[in-house]
Amino acid sequence: MYPDLKGKTVIITGAATGIGKACALRFGQEQANVVINFHSDKQVKETEEMIKEIKNSGGNAIAVQGDVTKEGDIKQLIEKTISEFGSLDIMINNAGIENEVPSHELTLDDWNKVISTNLTGQFLGCREAIDYFLEHDIQGAVINMSSVHEIIPWPHFVHYAASKGGIKLMTQTLALEYAPKRIRINSIAPGAINTPINAEKFSDPKQKEGVLKLIPMGYIGEPEEIAATAVWLASNQASYVTGLTLIADGGMTLYPGFQAGKG
Ligand code: NAD
């Protein structure tokens, strides 16, 4: 637990499912004020349940619908946060999408959708949060949800890999730019995590087996294991950490083919 997170206000985008949801619940356990951004009308019920759970654990929460690709929605997300909780301390740009297509068949529409959600959406979240921190002299923290695919090339997912590669240098550039203001900007690179984005892939035993072979620790990660890295990065325990990609991947980026000298 991180006592300094108590009473802090955190926005998490794409927080009705998966890693974002686990982060929201964990910040709730830390007794923070949690703003759950969600995208689809179908997620309203889920966010209502989450608000109850967060309040039961001693935190506070609201849900705000919005599309991270829309500048106006991100501005409104910040405005609603301030009007409800009076401030903003931590911004977690988590919303992301992917779809599998051989690159020579990838439409411009699909390319644009992934880039605008995963990269432009995260940029807008960074920009608006940093602008607020500067205006109010807040030494805030930003966390961007990247992926091991900011390092590992991924055939059939060129738009996804390009978006995550973009997040790496966006995070480092912003970290350098705002370090003098003590605004910390970091990212997290999860490996294969058990969330809806992977539901189809992991429901096929053959595909799941294939993924497991790439993970030296031998299991698919749980979203709570990523949330645990997010609360640390947001807390004062990480006060001197900026521009970092924190990799949480069970060893996936350690060249698993070389395990036991078999490479
Ligand atoms: P997920 O599908 O459960 O979560 C993604 C969330 O983003 C969903 O709730 C979705 O509604 C929301 N979203 C999509 N488009 C949006 C938009 N335009 N505006 C607002 N919200 C939008 O999957 P997840 O695994 O929890 O993914 C969360 C993040 O973690 C993503 O950025 C993903 O790339 C990253 N990630 C996931 C894994 C993994 O294995 N699960 C690995 C590496 C990185």
mmCIF file with all atom_site columns, C-alpha atoms and ligand atoms in Angstrom, residues 13-21 37-40 43 66-70 93-98 113 116-118 122 145-149 160 163-164 167 188-198 201-202 220-221 223 226, ligand 1:
data_model
loop_
_atom_site.group_PDB
_atom_site.id
_atom_site.type_symbol
_atom_site.label_atom_id
_atom_site.label_alt_id
_atom_site.label_comp_id
_atom_site.label_asym_id
_atom_site.label_entity_id
_atom_site.label_seq_id
_atom_site.pdbx_PDB_ins_code
_atom_site.Cartn_x
_atom_site.Cartn_y
_atom_site.Cartn_z
_atom_site.occupancy
_atom_site.B_iso_or_equiv
_atom_site.pdbx_formal_charge
_atom_site.auth_seq_id
_atom_site.auth_comp_id
_atom_site.auth_asym_id
_atom_site.auth_atom_id
_atom_site.pdbx_PDB_model_num
ATOM   1   C CA  . THR A 1 13  ? -8.878  5.979   -19.592 1.00 0.00 ? 13  THR A CA  1
ATOM   2   C CA  . GLY A 1 14  ? -10.511 2.826   -20.938 1.00 0.00 ? 14  GLY A CA  1
ATOM   3   C CA  . ALA A 1 15  ? -11.064 1.759   -17.335 1.00 0.00 ? 15  ALA A CA  1
ATOM   4   C CA  . ALA A 1 16  ? -14.232 -0.360  -17.581 1.00 0.00 ? 16  ALA A CA  1
ATOM   5   C CA  . THR A 1 17  ? -12.334 -3.535  -18.494 1.00 0.00 ? 17  THR A CA  1
ATOM   6   C CA  . GLY A 1 18  ? -9.006  -5.338  -18.245 1.00 0.00 ? 18  GLY A CA  1
ATOM   7   C CA  . ILE A 1 19  ? -5.898  -3.507  -17.080 1.00 0.00 ? 19  ILE A CA  1
ATOM   8   C CA  . GLY A 1 20  ? -7.687  -0.154  -16.723 1.00 0.00 ? 20  GLY A CA  1
ATOM   9   C CA  . LYS A 1 21  ? -10.330 -1.716  -14.490 1.00 0.00 ? 21  LYS A CA  1
ATOM   10  C CA  . ASN A 1 37  ? -13.272 6.828   -18.231 1.00 0.00 ? 37  ASN A CA  1
ATOM   11  C CA  . PHE A 1 38  ? -15.252 4.409   -20.378 1.00 0.00 ? 38  PHE A CA  1
ATOM   12  C CA  . HIS A 1 39  ? -16.110 4.313   -24.067 1.00 0.00 ? 39  HIS A CA  1
ATOM   13  C CA  . SER A 1 40  ? -19.194 2.250   -24.825 1.00 0.00 ? 40  SER A CA  1
ATOM   14  C CA  . GLN A 1 43  ? -20.025 -0.462  -20.104 1.00 0.00 ? 43  GLN A CA  1
ATOM   15  C CA  . GLY A 1 66  ? -15.695 9.689   -23.518 1.00 0.00 ? 66  GLY A CA  1
ATOM   16  C CA  . ASP A 1 67  ? -13.721 8.815   -26.608 1.00 0.00 ? 67  ASP A CA  1
ATOM   17  C CA  . VAL A 1 68  ? -9.976  9.391   -26.152 1.00 0.00 ? 68  VAL A CA  1
ATOM   18  C CA  . THR A 1 69  ? -9.559  10.187  -29.843 1.00 0.00 ? 69  THR A CA  1
ATOM   19  C CA  . LYS A 1 70  ? -11.734 13.300  -29.415 1.00 0.00 ? 70  LYS A CA  1
ATOM   20  C CA  . ASN A 1 93  ? -3.571  6.848   -20.473 1.00 0.00 ? 93  ASN A CA  1
ATOM   21  C CA  . ASN A 1 94  ? -4.616  3.236   -20.811 1.00 0.00 ? 94  ASN A CA  1
ATOM   22  C CA  . ALA A 1 95  ? -7.268  2.967   -23.567 1.00 0.00 ? 95  ALA A CA  1
ATOM   23  C CA  . GLY A 1 96  ? -6.079  0.912   -26.508 1.00 0.00 ? 96  GLY A CA  1
ATOM   24  C CA  . ILE A 1 97  ? -7.231  -1.330  -29.343 1.00 0.00 ? 97  ILE A CA  1
ATOM   25  C CA  . GLU A 1 98  ? -5.698  -3.826  -31.758 1.00 0.00 ? 98  GLU A CA  1
ATOM   26  C CA  . LYS A 1 113 ? -8.221  3.910   -35.883 1.00 0.00 ? 113 LYS A CA  1
ATOM   27  C CA  . SER A 1 116 ? -5.651  7.658   -33.159 1.00 0.00 ? 116 SER A CA  1
ATOM   28  C CA  . THR A 1 117 ? -6.753  5.576   -30.151 1.00 0.00 ? 117 THR A CA  1
ATOM   29  C CA  . ASN A 1 118 ? -3.403  4.233   -28.953 1.00 0.00 ? 118 ASN A CA  1
ATOM   30  C CA  . GLN A 1 122 ? -2.549  9.058   -25.222 1.00 0.00 ? 122 GLN A CA  1
ATOM   31  C CA  . MET A 1 145 ? 0.061   2.065   -21.115 1.00 0.00 ? 145 MET A CA  1
ATOM   32  C CA  . SER A 1 146 ? 2.541   0.865   -23.711 1.00 0.00 ? 146 SER A CA  1
ATOM   33  C CA  . SER A 1 147 ? 3.328   -2.780  -24.488 1.00 0.00 ? 147 SER A CA  1
ATOM   34  C CA  . VAL A 1 148 ? 6.245   -5.146  -25.022 1.00 0.00 ? 148 VAL A CA  1
ATOM   35  C CA  . HIS A 1 149 ? 5.527   -4.269  -28.669 1.00 0.00 ? 149 HIS A CA  1
ATOM   36  C CA  . TYR A 1 160 ? -0.313  -1.522  -33.009 1.00 0.00 ? 160 TYR A CA  1
ATOM   37  C CA  . SER A 1 163 ? 1.576   3.092   -31.916 1.00 0.00 ? 163 SER A CA  1
ATOM   38  C CA  . LYS A 1 164 ? 3.437   1.514   -28.981 1.00 0.00 ? 164 LYS A CA  1
ATOM   39  C CA  . ILE A 1 167 ? 4.433   5.911   -27.021 1.00 0.00 ? 167 ILE A CA  1
ATOM   40  C CA  . ILE A 1 188 ? 4.295   0.495   -18.467 1.00 0.00 ? 188 ILE A CA  1
ATOM   41  C CA  . ALA A 1 189 ? 4.936   -2.243  -21.005 1.00 0.00 ? 189 ALA A CA  1
ATOM   42  C CA  . PRO A 1 190 ? 2.830   -5.298  -20.162 1.00 0.00 ? 190 PRO A CA  1
ATOM   43  C CA  . GLY A 1 191 ? 3.492   -8.654  -21.792 1.00 0.00 ? 191 GLY A CA  1
ATOM   44  C CA  . ALA A 1 192 ? 0.591   -11.064 -22.381 1.00 0.00 ? 192 ALA A CA  1
ATOM   45  C CA  . ILE A 1 193 ? -2.146  -10.284 -19.861 1.00 0.00 ? 193 ILE A CA  1
ATOM   46  C CA  . ASN A 1 194 ? -5.450  -12.017 -19.246 1.00 0.00 ? 194 ASN A CA  1
ATOM   47  C CA  . THR A 1 195 ? -7.918  -9.325  -20.453 1.00 0.00 ? 195 THR A CA  1
ATOM   48  C CA  . PRO A 1 196 ? -10.754 -8.989  -22.991 1.00 0.00 ? 196 PRO A CA  1
ATOM   49  C CA  . ILE A 1 197 ? -8.304  -7.778  -25.691 1.00 0.00 ? 197 ILE A CA  1
ATOM   50  C CA  . ASN A 1 198 ? -6.861  -11.342 -25.682 1.00 0.00 ? 198 ASN A CA  1
ATOM   51  C CA  . LYS A 1 201 ? -6.707  -15.625 -28.707 1.00 0.00 ? 201 LYS A CA  1
ATOM   52  C CA  . PHE A 1 202 ? -6.526  -17.322 -25.293 1.00 0.00 ? 202 PHE A CA  1
ATOM   53  C CA  . ILE A 1 220 ? -0.169  -15.323 -18.636 1.00 0.00 ? 220 ILE A CA  1
ATOM   54  C CA  . GLY A 1 221 ? -0.114  -12.237 -16.401 1.00 0.00 ? 221 GLY A CA  1
ATOM   55  C CA  . PRO A 1 223 ? -4.293  -7.323  -14.809 1.00 0.00 ? 223 PRO A CA  1
ATOM   56  C CA  . ILE A 1 226 ? 0.022   -4.470  -13.958 1.00 0.00 ? 226 ILE A CA  1
HETATM 57  P P1  . NAD B 2 .   ? -9.238  -4.124  -22.926 1.00 0.00 ? 1   NAD B P1  1
HETATM 58  O O1  . NAD B 2 .   ? -9.802  -4.310  -24.284 1.00 0.00 ? 1   NAD B O1  1
HETATM 59  O O2  . NAD B 2 .   ? -9.909  -4.800  -21.781 1.00 0.00 ? 1   NAD B O2  1
HETATM 60  O O3  . NAD B 2 .   ? -9.155  -2.570  -22.561 1.00 0.00 ? 1   NAD B O3  1
HETATM 61  C C1  . NAD B 2 .   ? -9.115  -1.523  -23.473 1.00 0.00 ? 1   NAD B C1  1
HETATM 62  C C2  . NAD B 2 .   ? -10.151 -0.494  -23.042 1.00 0.00 ? 1   NAD B C2  1
HETATM 63  O O4  . NAD B 2 .   ? -10.022 0.665   -23.867 1.00 0.00 ? 1   NAD B O4  1
HETATM 64  C C3  . NAD B 2 .   ? -11.593 -1.004  -23.193 1.00 0.00 ? 1   NAD B C3  1
HETATM 65  O O5  . NAD B 2 .   ? -12.299 -0.796  -21.989 1.00 0.00 ? 1   NAD B O5  1
HETATM 66  C C4  . NAD B 2 .   ? -12.159 -0.136  -24.308 1.00 0.00 ? 1   NAD B C4  1
HETATM 67  O O6  . NAD B 2 .   ? -13.534 0.146   -24.155 1.00 0.00 ? 1   NAD B O6  1
HETATM 68  C C5  . NAD B 2 .   ? -11.323 1.127   -24.151 1.00 0.00 ? 1   NAD B C5  1
HETATM 69  N N1  . NAD B 2 .   ? -11.305 1.950   -25.367 1.00 0.00 ? 1   NAD B N1  1
HETATM 70  C C6  . NAD B 2 .   ? -11.124 1.540   -26.652 1.00 0.00 ? 1   NAD B C6  1
HETATM 71  N N2  . NAD B 2 .   ? -11.208 2.582   -27.490 1.00 0.00 ? 1   NAD B N2  1
HETATM 72  C C7  . NAD B 2 .   ? -11.456 3.688   -26.713 1.00 0.00 ? 1   NAD B C7  1
HETATM 73  C C8  . NAD B 2 .   ? -11.650 5.057   -26.987 1.00 0.00 ? 1   NAD B C8  1
HETATM 74  N N3  . NAD B 2 .   ? -11.604 5.531   -28.242 1.00 0.00 ? 1   NAD B N3  1
HETATM 75  N N4  . NAD B 2 .   ? -11.885 5.897   -25.946 1.00 0.00 ? 1   NAD B N4  1
HETATM 76  C C9  . NAD B 2 .   ? -11.929 5.424   -24.672 1.00 0.00 ? 1   NAD B C9  1
HETATM 77  N N5  . NAD B 2 .   ? -11.737 4.136   -24.348 1.00 0.00 ? 1   NAD B N5  1
HETATM 78  C C10 . NAD B 2 .   ? -11.513 3.286   -25.363 1.00 0.00 ? 1   NAD B C10 1
HETATM 79  O O7  . NAD B 2 .   ? -7.734  -4.574  -23.012 1.00 0.00 ? 1   NAD B O7  1
HETATM 80  P P2  . NAD B 2 .   ? -6.510  -4.356  -22.007 1.00 0.00 ? 1   NAD B P2  1
HETATM 81  O O8  . NAD B 2 .   ? -5.626  -5.489  -22.221 1.00 0.00 ? 1   NAD B O8  1
HETATM 82  O O9  . NAD B 2 .   ? -6.969  -4.059  -20.646 1.00 0.00 ? 1   NAD B O9  1
HETATM 83  O O10 . NAD B 2 .   ? -5.805  -3.087  -22.650 1.00 0.00 ? 1   NAD B O10 1
HETATM 84  C C11 . NAD B 2 .   ? -5.470  -1.928  -21.920 1.00 0.00 ? 1   NAD B C11 1
HETATM 85  C C12 . NAD B 2 .   ? -4.162  -1.352  -22.451 1.00 0.00 ? 1   NAD B C12 1
HETATM 86  O O11 . NAD B 2 .   ? -3.110  -2.280  -22.180 1.00 0.00 ? 1   NAD B O11 1
HETATM 87  C C13 . NAD B 2 .   ? -4.141  -1.106  -23.961 1.00 0.00 ? 1   NAD B C13 1
HETATM 88  O O12 . NAD B 2 .   ? -3.467  0.106   -24.233 1.00 0.00 ? 1   NAD B O12 1
HETATM 89  C C14 . NAD B 2 .   ? -3.344  -2.290  -24.487 1.00 0.00 ? 1   NAD B C14 1
HETATM 90  O O13 . NAD B 2 .   ? -2.694  -2.008  -25.702 1.00 0.00 ? 1   NAD B O13 1
HETATM 91  C C15 . NAD B 2 .   ? -2.354  -2.461  -23.355 1.00 0.00 ? 1   NAD B C15 1
HETATM 92  N N6  . NAD B 2 .   ? -1.708  -3.782  -23.335 1.00 0.00 ? 1   NAD B N6  1
HETATM 93  C C16 . NAD B 2 .   ? -2.436  -4.913  -23.106 1.00 0.00 ? 1   NAD B C16 1
HETATM 94  C C17 . NAD B 2 .   ? -1.782  -6.141  -23.110 1.00 0.00 ? 1   NAD B C17 1
HETATM 95  C C18 . NAD B 2 .   ? -2.505  -7.432  -22.850 1.00 0.00 ? 1   NAD B C18 1
HETATM 96  O O14 . NAD B 2 .   ? -1.920  -8.504  -23.078 1.00 0.00 ? 1   NAD B O14 1
HETATM 97  N N7  . NAD B 2 .   ? -3.749  -7.429  -22.389 1.00 0.00 ? 1   NAD B N7  1
HETATM 98  C C19 . NAD B 2 .   ? -0.418  -6.199  -23.358 1.00 0.00 ? 1   NAD B C19 1
HETATM 99  C C20 . NAD B 2 .   ? 0.277   -5.028  -23.603 1.00 0.00 ? 1   NAD B C20 1
HETATM 100 C C21 . NAD B 2 .   ? -0.375  -3.821  -23.588 1.00 0.00 ? 1   NAD B C21 1
#
